[in-house]
Amino acid sequence: MILLALLLQAATPGANETVTVTAPPKPFAQTPATMVVEPVAMMIATLDADGDGKTSREEMEAGVKRSFDAIDTAHAGSLGYLQFADWAERWLGDRNALPSPFDVDKDNDNRITLLELQAHFSRLFSRFDRDRDGAISRAEALTIRTTAVDANGPTGPLRPKGERPRDRK
């Protein structure tokens, strides 16, 4: 017991000693290259019906129809924007996930038909199918972002001397 008290007394700084405490360095907000999966890309990947690791256009169209029919329980043939938010929450993971109903509703009638949803997914399919082989692989569903992002949004690269590029006039 006495030994412990002596050790504690020796480890305690004296009255006129200054103790400096430094915080750990602030980590980077994000690494320069990050892999991201958009909610629609994740949904498309889950529509791989035959389990071959790729989603064909036919598998995607059938899956989009199943997802639409699961929300259109009244069999009205269209979804209002609130029903579309229910669809997005169930199939994309969040009511506010993209695509926005305003992007999908091409005729601006405040209703989204199966044809409008499939047409939007067809455009997405063309965007994700980078090698144009008619199927989206898991690798194609990934988006690689090379611009760092912090709480204020994307940040530009720094110049070698640490200066940001200036606007040219």
PDB file of C-alpha atoms in Angstrom:
ATOM      1  CA  MET A   1       0.000   0.000   0.000  1.00  0.00           C
ATOM      2  CA  ILE A   2       2.805   2.389   0.880  1.00  0.00           C
ATOM      3  CA  LEU A   3       4.579   1.464  -2.335  1.00  0.00           C
ATOM      4  CA  LEU A   4       1.486   2.338  -4.380  1.00  0.00           C
ATOM      5  CA  ALA A   5       1.168   5.704  -2.623  1.00  0.00           C
ATOM      6  CA  LEU A   6       4.824   6.490  -3.358  1.00  0.00           C
ATOM      7  CA  LEU A   7       4.399   5.589  -7.038  1.00  0.00           C
ATOM      8  CA  LEU A   8       1.311   7.784  -7.356  1.00  0.00           C
ATOM      9  CA  GLN A   9       3.083  10.683  -5.657  1.00  0.00           C
ATOM     10  CA  ALA A  10       6.059  10.328  -7.998  1.00  0.00           C
ATOM     11  CA  ALA A  11       3.790  10.276 -11.061  1.00  0.00           C
ATOM     12  CA  THR A  12       1.796  13.346  -9.977  1.00  0.00           C
ATOM     13  CA  PRO A  13       3.178  16.644 -11.345  1.00  0.00           C
ATOM     14  CA  GLY A  14       4.286  19.258  -8.847  1.00  0.00           C
ATOM     15  CA  ALA A  15       2.451  22.516  -8.209  1.00  0.00           C
ATOM     16  CA  ASN A  16       4.690  24.549 -10.502  1.00  0.00           C
ATOM     17  CA  GLU A  17       4.976  21.928 -13.258  1.00  0.00           C
ATOM     18  CA  THR A  18       2.934  22.451 -16.440  1.00  0.00           C
ATOM     19  CA  VAL A  19       1.164  19.501 -18.019  1.00  0.00           C
ATOM     20  CA  THR A  20       0.479  19.856 -21.747  1.00  0.00           C
ATOM     21  CA  VAL A  21      -2.298  17.762 -23.232  1.00  0.00           C
ATOM     22  CA  THR A  22      -2.598  17.597 -27.016  1.00  0.00           C
ATOM     23  CA  ALA A  23      -5.570  16.303 -28.929  1.00  0.00           C
ATOM     24  CA  PRO A  24      -5.049  13.574 -31.495  1.00  0.00           C
ATOM     25  CA  PRO A  25      -4.660  14.875 -35.045  1.00  0.00           C
ATOM     26  CA  LYS A  26      -7.913  15.493 -36.894  1.00  0.00           C
ATOM     27  CA  PRO A  27      -8.568  12.632 -39.319  1.00  0.00           C
ATOM     28  CA  PHE A  28      -9.282  13.328 -42.962  1.00  0.00           C
ATOM     29  CA  ALA A  29     -12.973  13.662 -43.768  1.00  0.00           C
ATOM     30  CA  GLN A  30     -12.680  11.164 -46.597  1.00  0.00           C
ATOM     31  CA  THR A  31      -9.913   9.383 -48.418  1.00  0.00           C
ATOM     32  CA  PRO A  32      -9.147  10.701 -51.912  1.00  0.00           C
ATOM     33  CA  ALA A  33     -10.813   7.714 -53.619  1.00  0.00           C
ATOM     34  CA  THR A  34     -13.992   6.173 -52.272  1.00  0.00           C
ATOM     35  CA  MET A  35     -16.264   3.444 -53.596  1.00  0.00           C
ATOM     36  CA  VAL A  36     -19.953   4.280 -53.341  1.00  0.00           C
ATOM     37  CA  VAL A  37     -23.068   2.340 -54.306  1.00  0.00           C
ATOM     38  CA  GLU A  38     -26.051   4.466 -55.278  1.00  0.00           C
ATOM     39  CA  PRO A  39     -29.365   3.142 -53.935  1.00  0.00           C
ATOM     40  CA  VAL A  40     -30.678   2.463 -57.472  1.00  0.00           C
ATOM     41  CA  ALA A  41     -27.492   0.562 -58.342  1.00  0.00           C
ATOM     42  CA  MET A  42     -27.888  -1.518 -55.194  1.00  0.00           C
ATOM     43  CA  MET A  43     -31.485  -2.271 -56.151  1.00  0.00           C
ATOM     44  CA  ILE A  44     -30.469  -3.249 -59.679  1.00  0.00           C
ATOM     45  CA  ALA A  45     -27.823  -5.589 -58.231  1.00  0.00           C
ATOM     46  CA  THR A  46     -30.466  -7.301 -56.072  1.00  0.00           C
ATOM     47  CA  LEU A  47     -32.617  -7.989 -59.143  1.00  0.00           C
ATOM     48  CA  ASP A  48     -30.119 -10.623 -60.371  1.00  0.00           C
ATOM     49  CA  ALA A  49     -32.675 -13.447 -60.601  1.00  0.00           C
ATOM     50  CA  ASP A  50     -30.381 -16.262 -61.783  1.00  0.00           C
ATOM     51  CA  GLY A  51     -27.582 -15.516 -59.313  1.00  0.00           C
ATOM     52  CA  ASP A  52     -24.823 -15.172 -61.909  1.00  0.00           C
ATOM     53  CA  GLY A  53     -23.519 -11.929 -60.378  1.00  0.00           C
ATOM     54  CA  LYS A  54     -24.876  -9.799 -63.221  1.00  0.00           C
ATOM     55  CA  THR A  55     -28.274  -8.206 -63.747  1.00  0.00           C
ATOM     56  CA  SER A  56     -29.552  -8.323 -67.316  1.00  0.00           C
ATOM     57  CA  ARG A  57     -31.968  -5.755 -68.698  1.00  0.00           C
ATOM     58  CA  GLU A  58     -34.730  -8.397 -68.672  1.00  0.00           C
ATOM     59  CA  GLU A  59     -34.064  -9.245 -65.006  1.00  0.00           C
ATOM     60  CA  MET A  60     -34.135  -5.558 -64.150  1.00  0.00           C
ATOM     61  CA  GLU A  61     -37.414  -4.903 -65.998  1.00  0.00           C
ATOM     62  CA  ALA A  62     -39.085  -7.897 -64.327  1.00  0.00           C
ATOM     63  CA  GLY A  63     -37.784  -6.815 -60.919  1.00  0.00           C
ATOM     64  CA  VAL A  64     -38.942  -3.227 -61.376  1.00  0.00           C
ATOM     65  CA  LYS A  65     -42.408  -4.546 -62.305  1.00  0.00           C
ATOM     66  CA  ARG A  66     -42.486  -6.737 -59.168  1.00  0.00           C
ATOM     67  CA  SER A  67     -41.441  -3.774 -57.017  1.00  0.00           C
ATOM     68  CA  PHE A  68     -44.090  -1.531 -58.623  1.00  0.00           C
ATOM     69  CA  ASP A  69     -46.832  -4.161 -58.206  1.00  0.00           C
ATOM     70  CA  ALA A  70     -45.906  -4.627 -54.534  1.00  0.00           C
ATOM     71  CA  ILE A  71     -46.726  -0.963 -53.843  1.00  0.00           C
ATOM     72  CA  ASP A  72     -49.648  -0.590 -56.307  1.00  0.00           C
ATOM     73  CA  THR A  73     -51.928  -2.756 -54.168  1.00  0.00           C
ATOM     74  CA  ALA A  74     -55.068  -1.079 -55.566  1.00  0.00           C
ATOM     75  CA  HIS A  75     -53.945  -2.077 -59.089  1.00  0.00           C
ATOM     76  CA  ALA A  76     -54.500   1.507 -60.258  1.00  0.00           C
ATOM     77  CA  GLY A  77     -51.599   1.274 -62.701  1.00  0.00           C
ATOM     78  CA  SER A  78     -49.894   4.338 -61.266  1.00  0.00           C
ATOM     79  CA  LEU A  79     -48.387   5.604 -58.022  1.00  0.00           C
ATOM     80  CA  GLY A  80     -48.897   9.014 -56.471  1.00  0.00           C
ATOM     81  CA  TYR A  81     -45.846  10.779 -55.095  1.00  0.00           C
ATOM     82  CA  LEU A  82     -46.521   9.523 -51.552  1.00  0.00           C
ATOM     83  CA  GLN A  83     -46.831   5.957 -52.827  1.00  0.00           C
ATOM     84  CA  PHE A  84     -43.615   6.496 -54.772  1.00  0.00           C
ATOM     85  CA  ALA A  85     -41.957   7.543 -51.494  1.00  0.00           C
ATOM     86  CA  ASP A  86     -43.227   4.263 -49.991  1.00  0.00           C
ATOM     87  CA  TRP A  87     -41.734   2.438 -52.984  1.00  0.00           C
ATOM     88  CA  ALA A  88     -38.399   4.247 -52.540  1.00  0.00           C
ATOM     89  CA  GLU A  89     -38.292   3.451 -48.835  1.00  0.00           C
ATOM     90  CA  ARG A  90     -38.956  -0.237 -49.446  1.00  0.00           C
ATOM     91  CA  TRP A  91     -36.765  -0.770 -52.507  1.00  0.00           C
ATOM     92  CA  LEU A  92     -34.075   1.929 -52.221  1.00  0.00           C
ATOM     93  CA  GLY A  93     -33.818   2.152 -48.443  1.00  0.00           C
ATOM     94  CA  ASP A  94     -35.042   5.723 -47.924  1.00  0.00           C
ATOM     95  CA  ARG A  95     -38.095   7.767 -48.886  1.00  0.00           C
ATOM     96  CA  ASN A  96     -35.849  10.531 -50.244  1.00  0.00           C
ATOM     97  CA  ALA A  97     -33.449   8.327 -52.199  1.00  0.00           C
ATOM     98  CA  LEU A  98     -32.967   9.194 -55.837  1.00  0.00           C
ATOM     99  CA  PRO A  99     -34.555   9.021 -58.340  1.00  0.00           C
ATOM    100  CA  SER A 100     -36.899  11.803 -57.403  1.00  0.00           C
ATOM    101  CA  PRO A 101     -40.538  11.340 -58.420  1.00  0.00           C
ATOM    102  CA  PHE A 102     -40.188  14.581 -60.394  1.00  0.00           C
ATOM    103  CA  ASP A 103     -37.461  12.952 -62.521  1.00  0.00           C
ATOM    104  CA  VAL A 104     -39.536   9.825 -63.152  1.00  0.00           C
ATOM    105  CA  ASP A 105     -42.913  11.507 -63.822  1.00  0.00           C
ATOM    106  CA  LYS A 106     -42.201  12.580 -67.409  1.00  0.00           C
ATOM    107  CA  ASP A 107     -45.750  13.706 -68.271  1.00  0.00           C
ATOM    108  CA  ASN A 108     -46.028  15.784 -65.061  1.00  0.00           C
ATOM    109  CA  ASP A 109     -49.432  14.381 -64.098  1.00  0.00           C
ATOM    110  CA  ASN A 110     -48.321  13.765 -60.479  1.00  0.00           C
ATOM    111  CA  ARG A 111     -48.623  10.016 -61.067  1.00  0.00           C
ATOM    112  CA  ILE A 112     -45.894   7.520 -61.899  1.00  0.00           C
ATOM    113  CA  THR A 113     -46.793   4.648 -64.173  1.00  0.00           C
ATOM    114  CA  LEU A 114     -44.922   1.388 -64.536  1.00  0.00           C
ATOM    115  CA  LEU A 115     -43.825   2.484 -68.021  1.00  0.00           C
ATOM    116  CA  GLU A 116     -42.363   5.734 -66.641  1.00  0.00           C
ATOM    117  CA  LEU A 117     -40.509   3.858 -63.903  1.00  0.00           C
ATOM    118  CA  GLN A 118     -39.190   1.248 -66.339  1.00  0.00           C
ATOM    119  CA  ALA A 119     -38.112   3.970 -68.795  1.00  0.00           C
ATOM    120  CA  HIS A 120     -36.188   5.709 -66.018  1.00  0.00           C
ATOM    121  CA  PHE A 121     -34.528   2.446 -64.986  1.00  0.00           C
ATOM    122  CA  SER A 122     -33.696   1.773 -68.638  1.00  0.00           C
ATOM    123  CA  ARG A 123     -31.750   5.045 -68.733  1.00  0.00           C
ATOM    124  CA  LEU A 124     -30.026   4.094 -65.479  1.00  0.00           C
ATOM    125  CA  PHE A 125     -29.188   0.676 -66.934  1.00  0.00           C
ATOM    126  CA  SER A 126     -27.490   2.325 -69.910  1.00  0.00           C
ATOM    127  CA  ARG A 127     -25.492   4.531 -67.557  1.00  0.00           C
ATOM    128  CA  PHE A 128     -24.309   1.685 -65.304  1.00  0.00           C
ATOM    129  CA  ASP A 129     -23.587  -0.857 -68.085  1.00  0.00           C
ATOM    130  CA  ARG A 130     -20.166   0.615 -68.835  1.00  0.00           C
ATOM    131  CA  ASP A 131     -18.856  -2.276 -70.933  1.00  0.00           C
ATOM    132  CA  ARG A 132     -22.118  -2.429 -72.949  1.00  0.00           C
ATOM    133  CA  ASP A 133     -22.454  -6.201 -72.586  1.00  0.00           C
ATOM    134  CA  GLY A 134     -26.168  -6.020 -71.729  1.00  0.00           C
ATOM    135  CA  ALA A 135     -25.700  -6.767 -68.028  1.00  0.00           C
ATOM    136  CA  ILE A 136     -24.644  -4.819 -64.953  1.00  0.00           C
ATOM    137  CA  SER A 137     -21.959  -6.498 -62.863  1.00  0.00           C
ATOM    138  CA  ARG A 138     -21.353  -5.720 -59.212  1.00  0.00           C
ATOM    139  CA  ALA A 139     -18.211  -3.798 -60.216  1.00  0.00           C
ATOM    140  CA  GLU A 140     -20.213  -1.661 -62.652  1.00  0.00           C
ATOM    141  CA  ALA A 141     -22.703  -0.848 -59.878  1.00  0.00           C
ATOM    142  CA  LEU A 142     -19.898   0.770 -57.872  1.00  0.00           C
ATOM    143  CA  THR A 143     -19.118   4.437 -58.335  1.00  0.00           C
ATOM    144  CA  ILE A 144     -15.567   5.498 -57.574  1.00  0.00           C
ATOM    145  CA  ARG A 145     -15.312   9.066 -56.365  1.00  0.00           C
ATOM    146  CA  THR A 146     -11.885  10.620 -56.521  1.00  0.00           C
ATOM    147  CA  THR A 147     -12.765  14.063 -55.184  1.00  0.00           C
ATOM    148  CA  ALA A 148     -12.551  14.351 -51.423  1.00  0.00           C
ATOM    149  CA  VAL A 149     -15.762  15.330 -49.655  1.00  0.00           C
ATOM    150  CA  ASP A 150     -16.075  16.969 -46.267  1.00  0.00           C
ATOM    151  CA  ALA A 151     -19.009  18.400 -44.310  1.00  0.00           C
ATOM    152  CA  ASN A 152     -19.173  21.327 -46.758  1.00  0.00           C
ATOM    153  CA  GLY A 153     -19.317  19.150 -49.875  1.00  0.00           C
ATOM    154  CA  PRO A 154     -16.654  18.337 -52.473  1.00  0.00           C
ATOM    155  CA  THR A 155     -13.283  19.918 -51.932  1.00  0.00           C
ATOM    156  CA  GLY A 156     -10.937  20.707 -54.766  1.00  0.00           C
ATOM    157  CA  PRO A 157      -7.394  19.404 -54.945  1.00  0.00           C
ATOM    158  CA  LEU A 158      -4.681  21.496 -53.339  1.00  0.00           C
ATOM    159  CA  ARG A 159      -1.799  22.932 -55.320  1.00  0.00           C
ATOM    160  CA  PRO A 160       1.696  21.669 -54.470  1.00  0.00           C
ATOM    161  CA  LYS A 161       2.306  24.653 -52.179  1.00  0.00           C
ATOM    162  CA  GLY A 162      -1.057  24.153 -50.478  1.00  0.00           C
ATOM    163  CA  GLU A 163      -2.787  26.992 -52.310  1.00  0.00           C
ATOM    164  CA  ARG A 164      -6.196  26.561 -53.869  1.00  0.00           C
ATOM    165  CA  PRO A 165      -6.556  27.452 -57.555  1.00  0.00           C
ATOM    166  CA  ARG A 166      -7.709  31.018 -58.147  1.00  0.00           C
ATOM    167  CA  ASP A 167     -10.441  32.076 -60.528  1.00  0.00           C
ATOM    168  CA  ARG A 168      -9.074  33.400 -63.790  1.00  0.00           C
ATOM    169  CA  LYS A 169     -10.605  36.463 -65.370  1.00  0.00           C
TER     170      LYS A 169
END
